[in-house]
Amino acid sequence: MANRKLGFGSLFSLILILNLRNSVAAFVPADNYLIDCGSLTDTKVDDRVFEADSSRSWSLNTPKDVLTNITNPNSVSSLTSSSLYLNARVFTGPSSYSFPIKQQGRHFIRLYFFPFDNQQFKLTTSQFSVSTQDNTLLSNFQPRPDSTTAVKEFSANINHDNLILSFIPGSNSFAFVSALEVVSVPNNLILDTAQNVNNQQTYQGLSNQVLETVYRLNMGGPKLLPVNDTLWRTWNTDGVYLINANVAKNVSYAGDINYVDGATSPEIAPKIVYSTATELASQSSTLDARVNVTWMFKADSSFSYLVRMHFCDIVSKALNNLYFRAYINSWSASNNIDLSTLSANSLHTAIFMDFVVGLPAESNNLSVSIGPSDSAGIAPDGILNGLEIMKISNSGPGAVVEGSSKSKIGPILGAVFGVLALVIIAAVVFCLFRRRKKAKKQQSKTWLPFSINGGTSQSLASRTSNITTATSGKNGNLGYRFSFVVLQEATNNFDENWVIGVGGFGKVYKGVLRDETKVAVKRGNPKSQQGLNEFRTEIELLSRLRHRHLVSLIGYCDERNEMILVYEYMEKGTLKSHLYGSDLPNLNWEQRLEICIGSARGLHYLHTGSAKAIIHRDVKSANILLDENLMAKVADFGLSKTGPELDQTHVSTAVKGSFGYLDPEYFRRQQLTEKSDVYSFGVVLLEVLCARPVIDPTLPREMVNLAEWGMKWQKRGDLDQIIDARIAGTIKPDSLRKFAETVEKCLADFGVERPTMGDVLWNLEYALQLQEAQSPDSEANSINRIVELSSQVQNMNNLGTVAEGGIANSSLNDLSDVSMSRVFSQLIKSEGR
Ligand SMILES: *[C@@H]1O[C@H](CO)[C@@H](O)[C@H](O)[C@H]1NC(C)=O
Ligand SMILES: *[C@@H]1O[C@H](CO)[C@@H](O)[C@H](O)[C@H]1NC(C)=O
Ligand SMILES: *[C@@H]1O[C@H](CO)[C@@H](O)[C@H](O)[C@H]1NC(C)=O
Ligand SMILES: *[C@@H]1O[C@H](CO)[C@@H](O)[C@H](O)[C@H]1NC(C)=O
Ligand SMILES: *[C@@H]1O[C@H](CO)[C@@H](O)[C@H](O)[C@H]1NC(C)=O
């Protein structure tokens, strides 16, 4: 049994084209204006030179008489950038700088103010606004009367050839500035989307917002000065914001930090930010002492803030030991942060998560908390390595509400990188096992809800909560509703030792019903909204889909706010576990092809078996389960959607899926089609051939991503060089060639170039034929067979809405419910309700 127990990490192979990396070329800003305003000489600050106001690669569009440069009469001491504060430019009338922009995109605009008083001007009395041609940055700004320095940092997406930065004095007042910077930053520094914690929806349109940095903290570590940061940011310490310092401790790590290629880099935050953290200090060894670590910040009521949390697991000795939650104010930001999963199954890897929070009108507090996971049996822990809080300038009272789920779809690139921040990879993986028993077909017809299109859209919520008896039969589409007590009993009261899989959604337990039928019981976390949606999706989909190559749902339980799904038990576990990472016996090439063919049938049925195609969205080897005869069934429909013409009320643009399998085109265009499943399936095919993880960060860079690596060899015609050594010599060259061509087509860059699942199936059948072909003679046979297959595919496609599809001798044989009805009838009996 142990070899079926699936590690959490191994089930979620991490994303996409993201390779881990250690070293990067330094970022060189295309636009880099640094000005020491009012100064007659250049000023060097660390390794950067702030030019004198008089040297002009920019222009100052100002009548001469409103312009004065003044010098601080007092010497300024002990200020880091003190030399920038010796002079100031004073504007007694509206004035503006114009900066030619070499590269449009996001820029930092930093304004330095040191309000000193001299004979002519008391800068402490100034009052003014600063704006770009598109946005107001500071409105009626007044420096602090105690003459302290202030640096205001904004980031704005500049889509003009020039940035016009205007200083507009308030009435009877004047404006001033001590120094300023206009510097390009990488566009992926700010992604377009983030999770809105107020309503759990995706906030879109951040790319075009002006953000004001209000807090930037290096948790548990030293203050970082501009010289310590590739983008010259300042990171303060977090101690003063902690409201319960006694439950927090500093942690640090002296080794190297990894970045995730394409998602994090020193520009997101320097390594030193990730190498220190504030950790939740356990109060005692008992699990009951649960507390949050909370930081409290002043913020402006009614405004929205972008809150970026930086994480890096520097505390765990091994993967999958750290699970925790994050809150913003009292809203849950993330229910289950699992850094191992988010960082491609590696420790010491930098990631971040972005959230948007809208403050209510009455609140000037913004708090961020890290707290223990409430999953049973997980030690209270949690860390935060860095935190940035950025005010969305255009939000606030009277602002046009942006970022609702209906808003326009922003630039797609953001979403690519947004994945880490947004995707809570909900693909809950479970390992299902099933004991199959023979039963008569007739029985299955007595209760199975075969209606594919007739499946009502009855939602769980609309069901009355006191139905605890079977809802089977021709009118019930949601399968059997179990009472909680029955499942408690079946799983030995959710015995931790009976866990056969763990995922973001919750745990999967082995269960034995009273009649000895083995089942797999997936218990979701009742508090997760995401979980609830997936729970419904899965019940609704699986209740109306029945196919020999799709895993069967036996029933569910929604009593006491529980979200529990009960599946057939799949004796042999996941396809993945048979390929690598376990000591299960090797599968030969024919067995592997059969499994690929079976799963392709399941997917083909999903795509074509009902009026609207159903897109699985999380095709991977861990979601292909095997019964005791190694028959493949596709599982985990929590993320599935009908498409491509998505139901407009349920548009979700958050890209979901699993790293390493995700269709790059889906990232680029955020448009989901069946071809995304085809891509993921192509990755599975490669995995089957090469028997290695789709993302393996321990390998040399070019080998990390299996899809890239495999395609490199295939393009050279040398794919045979990297196949699983255990089967390499046994594959017939023709079979391999056919298989490799199929993989290549599935992995085409553009969906339109990829084959349909039906074509893939056909090609795999052909590859099997070629493998089984005895002699040159049989070539003719296989060609006949191909013609036959092809006409079956044709028929299949014509079947359209017929429920039980399948190819080649499919129809009724493909119904998997034979044993199900038996299970069912016994359930009803044994429960006796
Ligand atoms: C102000 O700057 C101008 C050059 O821009 C210079 O000619 C002038 O002498 C400066 N005035 C003061 C008071 O420093
Ligand atoms: C944590 O580190 C910071 C910065 O180095 C320091 O100011 C603070 O006192 C430390 N806190 C504890 C509890 O050691
Ligand atoms: C920041 O950089 C300065 C100058 O290079 C260096 O002395 C200092 O140790 C650095 N601080 C940290 C925390 O790395
Ligand atoms: C942590 O804070 C959240 C939000 O305020 C709260 O709901 C939760 O109960 C707290 N957890 C603990 C263990 O105090
Ligand atoms: C805001 O925070 C302060 C300081 O922690 C606290 O005293 C105050 O009650 C908080 N206000 C609200 C509305 O939560």
PDB file of C-alpha atoms in Angstrom, residues 451-457 477:
ATOM      1  CA  SER A 451     -28.625  11.778 -19.913  1.00  0.00           C
ATOM      2  CA  ILE A 452     -25.793  13.803 -21.173  1.00  0.00           C
ATOM      3  CA  ASN A 453     -27.621  16.792 -22.386  1.00  0.00           C
ATOM      4  CA  GLY A 454     -30.619  16.088 -20.300  1.00  0.00           C
ATOM      5  CA  GLY A 455     -28.483  16.499 -17.212  1.00  0.00           C
ATOM      6  CA  THR A 456     -30.181  19.295 -15.396  1.00  0.00           C
ATOM      7  CA  SER A 457     -28.206  22.232 -14.266  1.00  0.00           C
ATOM      8  CA  ASN A 477     -28.094  13.412 -11.739  1.00  0.00           C
TER       9      ASN A 477
END
